[in-house]
PDB file of N, CA and C in Angstrom:
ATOM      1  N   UNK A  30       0.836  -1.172   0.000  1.00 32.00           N
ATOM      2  CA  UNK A  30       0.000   0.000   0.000  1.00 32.00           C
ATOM      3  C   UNK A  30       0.880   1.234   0.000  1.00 32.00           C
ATOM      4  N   UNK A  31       0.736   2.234  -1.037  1.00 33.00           N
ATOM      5  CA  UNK A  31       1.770   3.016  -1.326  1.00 33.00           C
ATOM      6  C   UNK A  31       1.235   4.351  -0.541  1.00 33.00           C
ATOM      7  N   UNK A  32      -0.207   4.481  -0.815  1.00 39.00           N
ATOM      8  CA  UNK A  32      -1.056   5.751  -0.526  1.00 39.00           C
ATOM      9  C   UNK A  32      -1.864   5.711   0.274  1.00 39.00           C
ATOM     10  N   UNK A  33      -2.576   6.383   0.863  1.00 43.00           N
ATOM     11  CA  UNK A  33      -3.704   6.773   1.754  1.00 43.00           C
ATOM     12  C   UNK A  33      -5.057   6.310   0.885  1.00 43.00           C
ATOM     13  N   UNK A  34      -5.421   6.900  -0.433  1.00 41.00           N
ATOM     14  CA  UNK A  34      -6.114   6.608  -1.221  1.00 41.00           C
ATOM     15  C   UNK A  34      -6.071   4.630  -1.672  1.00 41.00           C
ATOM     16  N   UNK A  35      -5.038   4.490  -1.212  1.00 45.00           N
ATOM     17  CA  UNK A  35      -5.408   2.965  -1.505  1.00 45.00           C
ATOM     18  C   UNK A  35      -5.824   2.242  -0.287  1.00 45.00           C
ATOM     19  N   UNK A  36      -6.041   2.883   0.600  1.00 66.00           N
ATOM     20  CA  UNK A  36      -6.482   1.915   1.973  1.00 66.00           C
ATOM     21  C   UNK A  36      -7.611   1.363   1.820  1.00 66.00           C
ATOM     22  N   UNK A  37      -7.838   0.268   2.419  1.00 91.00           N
ATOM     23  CA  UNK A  37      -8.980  -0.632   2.666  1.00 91.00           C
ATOM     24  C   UNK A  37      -9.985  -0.546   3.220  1.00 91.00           C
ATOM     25  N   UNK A  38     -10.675  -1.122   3.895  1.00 94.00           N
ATOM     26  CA  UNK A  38     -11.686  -0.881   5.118  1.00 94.00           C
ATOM     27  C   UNK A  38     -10.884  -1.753   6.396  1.00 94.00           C
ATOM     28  N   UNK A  39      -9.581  -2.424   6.909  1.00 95.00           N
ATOM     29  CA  UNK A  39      -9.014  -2.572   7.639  1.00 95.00           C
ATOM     30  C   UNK A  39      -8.362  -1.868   7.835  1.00 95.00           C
ATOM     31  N   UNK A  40      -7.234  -1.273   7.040  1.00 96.00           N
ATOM     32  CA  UNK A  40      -6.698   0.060   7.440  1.00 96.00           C
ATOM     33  C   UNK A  40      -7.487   1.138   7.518  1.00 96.00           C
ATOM     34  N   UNK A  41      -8.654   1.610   7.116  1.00 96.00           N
ATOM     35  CA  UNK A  41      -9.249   2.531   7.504  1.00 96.00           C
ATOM     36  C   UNK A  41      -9.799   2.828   8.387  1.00 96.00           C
ATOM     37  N   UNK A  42     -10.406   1.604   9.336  1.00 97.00           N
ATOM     38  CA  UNK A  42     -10.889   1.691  10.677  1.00 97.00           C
ATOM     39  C   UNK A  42     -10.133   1.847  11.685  1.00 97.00           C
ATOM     40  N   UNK A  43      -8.922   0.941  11.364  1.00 98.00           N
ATOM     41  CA  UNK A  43      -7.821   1.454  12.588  1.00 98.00           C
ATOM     42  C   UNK A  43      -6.947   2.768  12.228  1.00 98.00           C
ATOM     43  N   UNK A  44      -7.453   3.337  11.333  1.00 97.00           N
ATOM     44  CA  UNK A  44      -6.585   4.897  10.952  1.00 97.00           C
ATOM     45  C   UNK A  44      -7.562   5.406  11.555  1.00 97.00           C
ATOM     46  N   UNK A  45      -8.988   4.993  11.746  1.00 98.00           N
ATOM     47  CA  UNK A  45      -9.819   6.273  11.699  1.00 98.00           C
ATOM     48  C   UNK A  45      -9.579   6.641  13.514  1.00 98.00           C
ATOM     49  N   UNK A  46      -9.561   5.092  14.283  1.00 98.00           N
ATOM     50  CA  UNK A  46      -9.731   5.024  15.473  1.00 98.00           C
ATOM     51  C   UNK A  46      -8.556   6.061  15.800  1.00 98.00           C
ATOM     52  N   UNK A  47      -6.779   5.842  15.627  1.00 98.00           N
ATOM     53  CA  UNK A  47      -5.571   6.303  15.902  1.00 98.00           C
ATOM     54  C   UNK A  47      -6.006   7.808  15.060  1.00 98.00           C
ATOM     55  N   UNK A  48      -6.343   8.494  14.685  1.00 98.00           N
ATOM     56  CA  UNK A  48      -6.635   9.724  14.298  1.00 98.00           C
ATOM     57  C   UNK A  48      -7.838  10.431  15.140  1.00 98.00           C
ATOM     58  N   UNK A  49      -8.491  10.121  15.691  1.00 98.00           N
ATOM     59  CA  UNK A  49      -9.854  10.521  16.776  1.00 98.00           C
ATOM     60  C   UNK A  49      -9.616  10.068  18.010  1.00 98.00           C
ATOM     61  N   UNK A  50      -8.903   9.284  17.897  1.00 98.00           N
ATOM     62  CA  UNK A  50      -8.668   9.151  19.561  1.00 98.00           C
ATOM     63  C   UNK A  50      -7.529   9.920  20.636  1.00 98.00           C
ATOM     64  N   UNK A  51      -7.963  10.408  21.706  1.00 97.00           N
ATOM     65  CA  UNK A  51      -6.550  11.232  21.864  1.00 97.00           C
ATOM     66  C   UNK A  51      -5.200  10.807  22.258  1.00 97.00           C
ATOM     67  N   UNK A  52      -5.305   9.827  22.836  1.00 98.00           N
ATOM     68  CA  UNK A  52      -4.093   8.682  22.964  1.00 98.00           C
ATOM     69  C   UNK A  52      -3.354   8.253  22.217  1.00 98.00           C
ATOM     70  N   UNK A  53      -4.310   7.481  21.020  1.00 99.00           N
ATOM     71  CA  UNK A  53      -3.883   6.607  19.883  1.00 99.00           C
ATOM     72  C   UNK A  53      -2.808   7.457  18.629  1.00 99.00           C
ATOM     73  N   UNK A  54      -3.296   9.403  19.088  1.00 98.00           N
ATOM     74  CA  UNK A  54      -3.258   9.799  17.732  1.00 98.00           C
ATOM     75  C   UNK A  54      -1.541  10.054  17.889  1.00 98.00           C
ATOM     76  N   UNK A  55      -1.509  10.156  19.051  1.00 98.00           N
ATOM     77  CA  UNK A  55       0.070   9.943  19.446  1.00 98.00           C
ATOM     78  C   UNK A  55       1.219   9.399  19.132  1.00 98.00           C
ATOM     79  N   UNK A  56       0.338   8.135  18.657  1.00 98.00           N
ATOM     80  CA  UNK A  56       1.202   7.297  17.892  1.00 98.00           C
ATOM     81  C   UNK A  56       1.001   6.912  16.856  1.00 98.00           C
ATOM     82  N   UNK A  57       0.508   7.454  16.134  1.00 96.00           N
ATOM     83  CA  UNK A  57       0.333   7.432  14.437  1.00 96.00           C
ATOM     84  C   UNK A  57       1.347   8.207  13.962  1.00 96.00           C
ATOM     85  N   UNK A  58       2.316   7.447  13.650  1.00 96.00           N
ATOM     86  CA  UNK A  58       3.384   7.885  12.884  1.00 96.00           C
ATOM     87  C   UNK A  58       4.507   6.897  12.394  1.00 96.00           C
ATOM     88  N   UNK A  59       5.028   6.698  11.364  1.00 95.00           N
ATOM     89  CA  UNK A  59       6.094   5.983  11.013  1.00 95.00           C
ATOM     90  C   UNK A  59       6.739   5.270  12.114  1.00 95.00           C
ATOM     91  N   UNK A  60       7.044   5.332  13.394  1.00 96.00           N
ATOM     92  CA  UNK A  60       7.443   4.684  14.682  1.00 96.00           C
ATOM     93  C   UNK A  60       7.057   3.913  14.971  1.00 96.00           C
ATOM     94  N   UNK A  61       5.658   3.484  14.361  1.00 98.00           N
ATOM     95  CA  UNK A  61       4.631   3.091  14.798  1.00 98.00           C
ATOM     96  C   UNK A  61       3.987   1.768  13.990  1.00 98.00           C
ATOM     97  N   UNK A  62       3.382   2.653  13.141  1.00 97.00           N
ATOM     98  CA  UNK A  62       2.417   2.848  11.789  1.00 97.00           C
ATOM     99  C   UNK A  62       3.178   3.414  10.406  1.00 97.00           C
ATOM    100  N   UNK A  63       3.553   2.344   9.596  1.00 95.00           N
ATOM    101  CA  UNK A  63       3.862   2.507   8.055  1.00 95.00           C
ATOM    102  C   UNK A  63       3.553   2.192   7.213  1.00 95.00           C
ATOM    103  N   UNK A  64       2.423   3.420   6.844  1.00 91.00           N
ATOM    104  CA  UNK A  64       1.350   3.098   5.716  1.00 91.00           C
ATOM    105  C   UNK A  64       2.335   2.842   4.406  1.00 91.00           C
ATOM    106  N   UNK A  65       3.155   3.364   3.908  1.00 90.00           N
ATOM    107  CA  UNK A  65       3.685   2.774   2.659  1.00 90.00           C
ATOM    108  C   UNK A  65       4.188   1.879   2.729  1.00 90.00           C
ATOM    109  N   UNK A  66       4.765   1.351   3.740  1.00 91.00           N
ATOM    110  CA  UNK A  66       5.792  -0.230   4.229  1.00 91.00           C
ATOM    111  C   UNK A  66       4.591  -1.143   4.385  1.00 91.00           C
ATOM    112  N   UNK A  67       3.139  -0.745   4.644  1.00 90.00           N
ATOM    113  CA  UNK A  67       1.447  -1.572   5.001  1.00 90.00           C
ATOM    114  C   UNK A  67       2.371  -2.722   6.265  1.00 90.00           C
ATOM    115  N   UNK A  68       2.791  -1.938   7.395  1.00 94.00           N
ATOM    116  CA  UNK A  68       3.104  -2.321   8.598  1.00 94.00           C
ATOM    117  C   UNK A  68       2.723  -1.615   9.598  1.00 94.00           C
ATOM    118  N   UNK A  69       2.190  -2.434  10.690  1.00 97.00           N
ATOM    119  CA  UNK A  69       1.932  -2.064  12.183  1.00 97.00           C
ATOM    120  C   UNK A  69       2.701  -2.596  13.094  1.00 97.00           C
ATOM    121  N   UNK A  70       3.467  -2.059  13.508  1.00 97.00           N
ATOM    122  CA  UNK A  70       4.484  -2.111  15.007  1.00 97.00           C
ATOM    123  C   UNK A  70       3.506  -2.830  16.181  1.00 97.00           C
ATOM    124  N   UNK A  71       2.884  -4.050  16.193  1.00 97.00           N
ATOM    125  CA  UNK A  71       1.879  -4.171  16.931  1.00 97.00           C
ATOM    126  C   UNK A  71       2.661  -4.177  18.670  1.00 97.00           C
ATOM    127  N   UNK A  72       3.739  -5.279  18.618  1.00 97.00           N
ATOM    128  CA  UNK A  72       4.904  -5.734  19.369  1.00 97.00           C
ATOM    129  C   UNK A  72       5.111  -3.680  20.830  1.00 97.00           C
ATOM    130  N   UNK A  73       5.582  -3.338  19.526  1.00 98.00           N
ATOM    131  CA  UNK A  73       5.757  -1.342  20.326  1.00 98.00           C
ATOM    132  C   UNK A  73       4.405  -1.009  20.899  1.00 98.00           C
ATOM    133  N   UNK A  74       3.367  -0.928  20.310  1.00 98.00           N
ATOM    134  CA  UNK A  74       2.381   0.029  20.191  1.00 98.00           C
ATOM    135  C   UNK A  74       1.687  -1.167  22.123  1.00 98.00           C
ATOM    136  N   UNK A  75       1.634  -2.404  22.112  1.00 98.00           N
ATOM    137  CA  UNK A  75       1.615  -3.560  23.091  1.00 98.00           C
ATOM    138  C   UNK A  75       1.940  -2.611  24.050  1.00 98.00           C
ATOM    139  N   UNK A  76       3.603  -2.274  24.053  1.00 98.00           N
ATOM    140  CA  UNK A  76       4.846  -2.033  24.927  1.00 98.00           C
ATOM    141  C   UNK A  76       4.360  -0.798  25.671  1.00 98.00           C
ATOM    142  N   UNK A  77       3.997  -0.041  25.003  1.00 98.00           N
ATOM    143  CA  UNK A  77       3.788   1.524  25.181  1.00 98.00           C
ATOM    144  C   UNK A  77       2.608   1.504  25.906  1.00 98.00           C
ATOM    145  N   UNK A  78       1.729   0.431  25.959  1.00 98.00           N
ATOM    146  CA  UNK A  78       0.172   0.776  26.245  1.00 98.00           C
ATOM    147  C   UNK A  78       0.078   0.335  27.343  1.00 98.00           C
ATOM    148  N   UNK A  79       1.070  -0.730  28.233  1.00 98.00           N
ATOM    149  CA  UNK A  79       0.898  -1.158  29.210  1.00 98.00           C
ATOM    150  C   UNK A  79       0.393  -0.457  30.268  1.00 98.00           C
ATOM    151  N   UNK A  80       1.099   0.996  30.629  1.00 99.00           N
ATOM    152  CA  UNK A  80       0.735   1.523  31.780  1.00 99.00           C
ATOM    153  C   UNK A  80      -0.755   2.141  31.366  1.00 99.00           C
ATOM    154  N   UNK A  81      -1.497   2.239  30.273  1.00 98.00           N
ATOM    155  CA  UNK A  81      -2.641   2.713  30.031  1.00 98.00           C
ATOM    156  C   UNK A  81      -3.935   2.194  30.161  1.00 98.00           C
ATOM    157  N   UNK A  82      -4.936   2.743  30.763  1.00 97.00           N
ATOM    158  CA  UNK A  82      -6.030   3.120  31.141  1.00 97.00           C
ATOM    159  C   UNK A  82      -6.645   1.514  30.662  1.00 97.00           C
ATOM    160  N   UNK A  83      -7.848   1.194  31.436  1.00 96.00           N
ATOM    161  CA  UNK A  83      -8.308  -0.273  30.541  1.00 96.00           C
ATOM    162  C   UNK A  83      -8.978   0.213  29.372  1.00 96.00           C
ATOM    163  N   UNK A  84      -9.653   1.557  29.554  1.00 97.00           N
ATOM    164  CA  UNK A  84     -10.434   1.698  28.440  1.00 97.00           C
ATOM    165  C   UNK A  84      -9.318   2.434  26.885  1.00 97.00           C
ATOM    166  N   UNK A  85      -7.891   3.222  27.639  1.00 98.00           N
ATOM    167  CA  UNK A  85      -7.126   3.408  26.219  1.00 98.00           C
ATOM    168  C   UNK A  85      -6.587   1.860  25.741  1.00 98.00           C
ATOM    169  N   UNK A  86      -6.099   1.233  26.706  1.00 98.00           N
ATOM    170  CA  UNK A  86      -5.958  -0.463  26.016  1.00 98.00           C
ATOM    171  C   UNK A  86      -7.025  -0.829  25.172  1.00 98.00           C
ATOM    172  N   UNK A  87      -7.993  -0.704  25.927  1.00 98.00           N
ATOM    173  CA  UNK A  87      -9.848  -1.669  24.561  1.00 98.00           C
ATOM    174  C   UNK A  87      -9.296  -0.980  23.790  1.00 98.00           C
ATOM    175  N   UNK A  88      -9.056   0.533  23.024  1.00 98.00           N
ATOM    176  CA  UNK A  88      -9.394   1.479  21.970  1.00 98.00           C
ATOM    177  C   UNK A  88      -8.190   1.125  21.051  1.00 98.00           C
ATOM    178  N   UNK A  89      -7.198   0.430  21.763  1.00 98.00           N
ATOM    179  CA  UNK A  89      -5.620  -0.204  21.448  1.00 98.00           C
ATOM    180  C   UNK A  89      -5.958  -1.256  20.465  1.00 98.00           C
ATOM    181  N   UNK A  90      -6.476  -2.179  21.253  1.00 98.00           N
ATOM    182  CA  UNK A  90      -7.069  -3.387  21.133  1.00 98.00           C
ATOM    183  C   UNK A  90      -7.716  -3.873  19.967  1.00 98.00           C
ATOM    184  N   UNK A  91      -8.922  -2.906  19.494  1.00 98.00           N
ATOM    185  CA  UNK A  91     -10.137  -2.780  18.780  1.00 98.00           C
ATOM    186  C   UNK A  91      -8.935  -2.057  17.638  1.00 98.00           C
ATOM    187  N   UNK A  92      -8.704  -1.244  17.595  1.00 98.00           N
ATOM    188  CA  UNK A  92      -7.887  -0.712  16.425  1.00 98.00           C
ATOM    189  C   UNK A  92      -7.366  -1.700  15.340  1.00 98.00           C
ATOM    190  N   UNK A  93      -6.378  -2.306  16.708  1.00 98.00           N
ATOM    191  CA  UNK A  93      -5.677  -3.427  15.733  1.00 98.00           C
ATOM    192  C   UNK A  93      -6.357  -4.636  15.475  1.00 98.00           C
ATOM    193  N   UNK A  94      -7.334  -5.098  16.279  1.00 97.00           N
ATOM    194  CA  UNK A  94      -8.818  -6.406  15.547  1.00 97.00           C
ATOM    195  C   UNK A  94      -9.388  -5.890  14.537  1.00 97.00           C
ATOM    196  N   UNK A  95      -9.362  -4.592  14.416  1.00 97.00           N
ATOM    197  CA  UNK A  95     -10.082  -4.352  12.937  1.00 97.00           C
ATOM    198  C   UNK A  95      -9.056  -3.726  11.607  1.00 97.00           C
ATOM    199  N   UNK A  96      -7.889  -3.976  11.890  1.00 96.00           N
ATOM    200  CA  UNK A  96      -6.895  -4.424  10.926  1.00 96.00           C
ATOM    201  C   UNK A  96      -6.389  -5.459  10.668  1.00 96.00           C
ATOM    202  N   UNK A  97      -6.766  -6.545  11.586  1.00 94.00           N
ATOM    203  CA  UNK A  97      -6.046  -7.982  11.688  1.00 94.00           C
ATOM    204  C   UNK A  97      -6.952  -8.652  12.648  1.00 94.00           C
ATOM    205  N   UNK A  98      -7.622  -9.352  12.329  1.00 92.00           N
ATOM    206  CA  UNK A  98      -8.619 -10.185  13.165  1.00 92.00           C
ATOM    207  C   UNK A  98      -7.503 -11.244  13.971  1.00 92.00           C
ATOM    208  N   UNK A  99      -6.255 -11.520  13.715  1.00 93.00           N
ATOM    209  CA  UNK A  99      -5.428 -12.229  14.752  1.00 93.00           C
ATOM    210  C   UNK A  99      -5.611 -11.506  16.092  1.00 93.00           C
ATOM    211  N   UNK A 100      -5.465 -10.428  16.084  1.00 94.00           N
ATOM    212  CA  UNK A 100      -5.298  -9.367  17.299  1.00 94.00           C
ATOM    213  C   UNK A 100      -6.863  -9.536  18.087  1.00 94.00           C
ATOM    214  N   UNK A 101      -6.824  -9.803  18.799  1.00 95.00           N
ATOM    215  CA  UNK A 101      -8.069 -10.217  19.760  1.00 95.00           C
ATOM    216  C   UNK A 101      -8.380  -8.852  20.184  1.00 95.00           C
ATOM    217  N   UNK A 102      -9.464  -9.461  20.344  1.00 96.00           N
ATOM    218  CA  UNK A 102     -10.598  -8.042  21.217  1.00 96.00           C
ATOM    219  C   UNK A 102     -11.531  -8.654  22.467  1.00 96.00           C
ATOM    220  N   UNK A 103     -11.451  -8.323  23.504  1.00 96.00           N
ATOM    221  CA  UNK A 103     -12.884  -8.564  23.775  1.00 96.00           C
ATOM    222  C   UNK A 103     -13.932  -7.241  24.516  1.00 96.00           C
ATOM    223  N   UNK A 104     -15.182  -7.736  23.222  1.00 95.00           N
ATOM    224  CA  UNK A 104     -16.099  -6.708  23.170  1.00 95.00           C
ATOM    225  C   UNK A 104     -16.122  -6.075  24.966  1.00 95.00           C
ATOM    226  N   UNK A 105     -16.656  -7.153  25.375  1.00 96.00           N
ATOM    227  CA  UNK A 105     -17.197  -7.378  26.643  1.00 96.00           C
ATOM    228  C   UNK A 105     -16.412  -5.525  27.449  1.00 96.00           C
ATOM    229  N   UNK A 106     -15.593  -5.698  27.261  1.00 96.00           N
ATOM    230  CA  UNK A 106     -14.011  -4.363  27.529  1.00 96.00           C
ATOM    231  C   UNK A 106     -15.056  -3.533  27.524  1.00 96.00           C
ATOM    232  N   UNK A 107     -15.548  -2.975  26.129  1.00 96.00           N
ATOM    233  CA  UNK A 107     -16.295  -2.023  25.933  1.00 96.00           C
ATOM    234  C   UNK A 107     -17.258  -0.947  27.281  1.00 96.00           C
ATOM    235  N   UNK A 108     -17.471  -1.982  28.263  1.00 95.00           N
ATOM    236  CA  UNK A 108     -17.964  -1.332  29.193  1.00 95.00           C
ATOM    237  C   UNK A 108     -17.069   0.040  29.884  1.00 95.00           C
ATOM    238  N   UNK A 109     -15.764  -0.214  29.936  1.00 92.00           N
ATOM    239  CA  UNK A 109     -15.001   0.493  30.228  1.00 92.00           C
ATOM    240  C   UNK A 109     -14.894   2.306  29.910  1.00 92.00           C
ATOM    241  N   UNK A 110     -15.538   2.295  28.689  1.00 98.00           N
ATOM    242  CA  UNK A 110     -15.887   3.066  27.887  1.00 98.00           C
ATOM    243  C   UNK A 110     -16.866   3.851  27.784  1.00 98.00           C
ATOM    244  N   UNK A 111     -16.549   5.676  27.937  1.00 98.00           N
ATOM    245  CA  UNK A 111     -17.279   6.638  27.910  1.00 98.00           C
ATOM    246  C   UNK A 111     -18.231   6.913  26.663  1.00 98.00           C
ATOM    247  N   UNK A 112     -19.292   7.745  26.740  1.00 98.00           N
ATOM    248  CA  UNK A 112     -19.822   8.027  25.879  1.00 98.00           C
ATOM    249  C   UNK A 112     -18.940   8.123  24.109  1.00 98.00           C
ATOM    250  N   UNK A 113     -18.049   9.168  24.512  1.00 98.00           N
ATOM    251  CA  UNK A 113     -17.394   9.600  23.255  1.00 98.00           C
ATOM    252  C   UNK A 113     -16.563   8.435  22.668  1.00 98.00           C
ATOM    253  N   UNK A 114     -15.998   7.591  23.540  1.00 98.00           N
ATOM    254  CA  UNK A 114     -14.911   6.600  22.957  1.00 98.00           C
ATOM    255  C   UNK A 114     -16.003   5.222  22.108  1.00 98.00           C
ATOM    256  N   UNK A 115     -17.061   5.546  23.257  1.00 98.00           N
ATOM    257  CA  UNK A 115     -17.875   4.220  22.415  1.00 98.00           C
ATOM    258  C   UNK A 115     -18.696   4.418  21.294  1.00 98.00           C
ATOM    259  N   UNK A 116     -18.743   5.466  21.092  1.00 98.00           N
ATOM    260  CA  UNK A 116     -19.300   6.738  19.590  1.00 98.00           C
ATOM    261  C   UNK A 116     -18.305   5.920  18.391  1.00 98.00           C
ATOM    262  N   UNK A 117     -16.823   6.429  18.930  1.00 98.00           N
ATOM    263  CA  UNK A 117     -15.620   6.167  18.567  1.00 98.00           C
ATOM    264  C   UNK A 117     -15.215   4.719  17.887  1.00 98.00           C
ATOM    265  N   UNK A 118     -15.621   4.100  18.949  1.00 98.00           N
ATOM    266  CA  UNK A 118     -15.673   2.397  18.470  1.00 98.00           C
ATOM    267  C   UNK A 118     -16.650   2.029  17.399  1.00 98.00           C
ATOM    268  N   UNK A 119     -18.209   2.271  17.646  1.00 98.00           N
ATOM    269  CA  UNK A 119     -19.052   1.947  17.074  1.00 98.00           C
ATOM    270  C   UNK A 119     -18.734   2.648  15.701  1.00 98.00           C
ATOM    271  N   UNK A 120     -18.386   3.764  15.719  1.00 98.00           N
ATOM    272  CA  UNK A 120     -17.892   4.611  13.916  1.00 98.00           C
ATOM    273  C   UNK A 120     -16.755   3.364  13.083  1.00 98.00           C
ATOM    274  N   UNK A 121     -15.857   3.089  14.355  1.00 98.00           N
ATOM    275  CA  UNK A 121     -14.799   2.136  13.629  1.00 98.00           C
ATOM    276  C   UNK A 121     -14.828   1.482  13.029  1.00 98.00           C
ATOM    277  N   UNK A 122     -16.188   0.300  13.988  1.00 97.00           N
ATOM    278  CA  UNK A 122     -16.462  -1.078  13.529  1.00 97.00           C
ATOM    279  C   UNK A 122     -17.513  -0.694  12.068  1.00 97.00           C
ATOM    280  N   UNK A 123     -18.150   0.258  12.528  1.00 96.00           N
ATOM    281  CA  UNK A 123     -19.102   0.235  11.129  1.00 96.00           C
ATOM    282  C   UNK A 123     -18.239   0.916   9.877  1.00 96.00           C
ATOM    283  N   UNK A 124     -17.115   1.181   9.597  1.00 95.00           N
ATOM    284  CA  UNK A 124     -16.191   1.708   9.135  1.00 95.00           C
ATOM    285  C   UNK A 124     -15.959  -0.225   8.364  1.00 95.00           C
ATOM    286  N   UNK A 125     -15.223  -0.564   9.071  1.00 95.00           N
ATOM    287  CA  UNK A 125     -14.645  -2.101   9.311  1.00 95.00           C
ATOM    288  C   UNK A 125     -15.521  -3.279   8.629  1.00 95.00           C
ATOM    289  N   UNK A 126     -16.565  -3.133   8.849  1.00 93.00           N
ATOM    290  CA  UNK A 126     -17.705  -3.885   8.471  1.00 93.00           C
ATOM    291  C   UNK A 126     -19.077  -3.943   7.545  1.00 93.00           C
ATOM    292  N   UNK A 127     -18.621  -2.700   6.980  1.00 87.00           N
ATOM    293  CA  UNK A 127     -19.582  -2.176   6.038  1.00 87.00           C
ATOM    294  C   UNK A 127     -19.768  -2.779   5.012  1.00 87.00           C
ATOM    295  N   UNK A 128     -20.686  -3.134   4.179  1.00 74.00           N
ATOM    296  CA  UNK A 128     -20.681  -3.754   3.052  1.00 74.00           C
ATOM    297  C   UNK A 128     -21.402  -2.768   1.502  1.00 74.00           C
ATOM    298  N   UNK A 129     -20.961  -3.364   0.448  1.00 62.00           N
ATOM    299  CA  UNK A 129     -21.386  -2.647  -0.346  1.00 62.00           C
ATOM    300  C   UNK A 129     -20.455  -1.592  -1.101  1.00 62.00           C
TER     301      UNK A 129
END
């Protein structure tokens, strides 16, 4: 994936999440995230999140399940989660899952 314009609906949900979220957007960057290399630092992004919040972990979490269904989620987490973040999620997944 060379461009932005060529992203998917897996990379787009977890771009959309790491761009709206205020945590995530932190680390959207080549360090990280290399959209022309179509690599995610999952291993770093793990590392970094440890000391964070249960609900910035779910938003961690969910990012990368909806770029890679290897990466586990569990929904259930979601409770953790304020109005705005679960706005946030629900935009993702329907981002992620859309058909048509």
């Amino acid at each position: 994936m060379s461009t932005l314009s060529a992203l998917d609906r897996y990379w787009s949900s977890m771009l959309y999440l790491f761009s709206h979220h205020n945590k995530l957007s932190r680390y959207m960057n080549s360090d990280y995230i290399d959209i022309p290399a179509g690599t995610v630092n999952i291993p770093k992004l793990k590392q970094v999140a440890k000391p964070w919040s249960n609900s910035e972990k779910f938003m961690l979490n969910l990012a990368l399940h909806l770029f890679n269904e290897r990466n586990k989620v569990n929904l259930s987490d979601m409770d953790h989660l304020d109005a705005n973040n679960s706005k946030l999620a629900f935009n993702a997944m329907q981002i992620r899952f859309q058909r048509g």
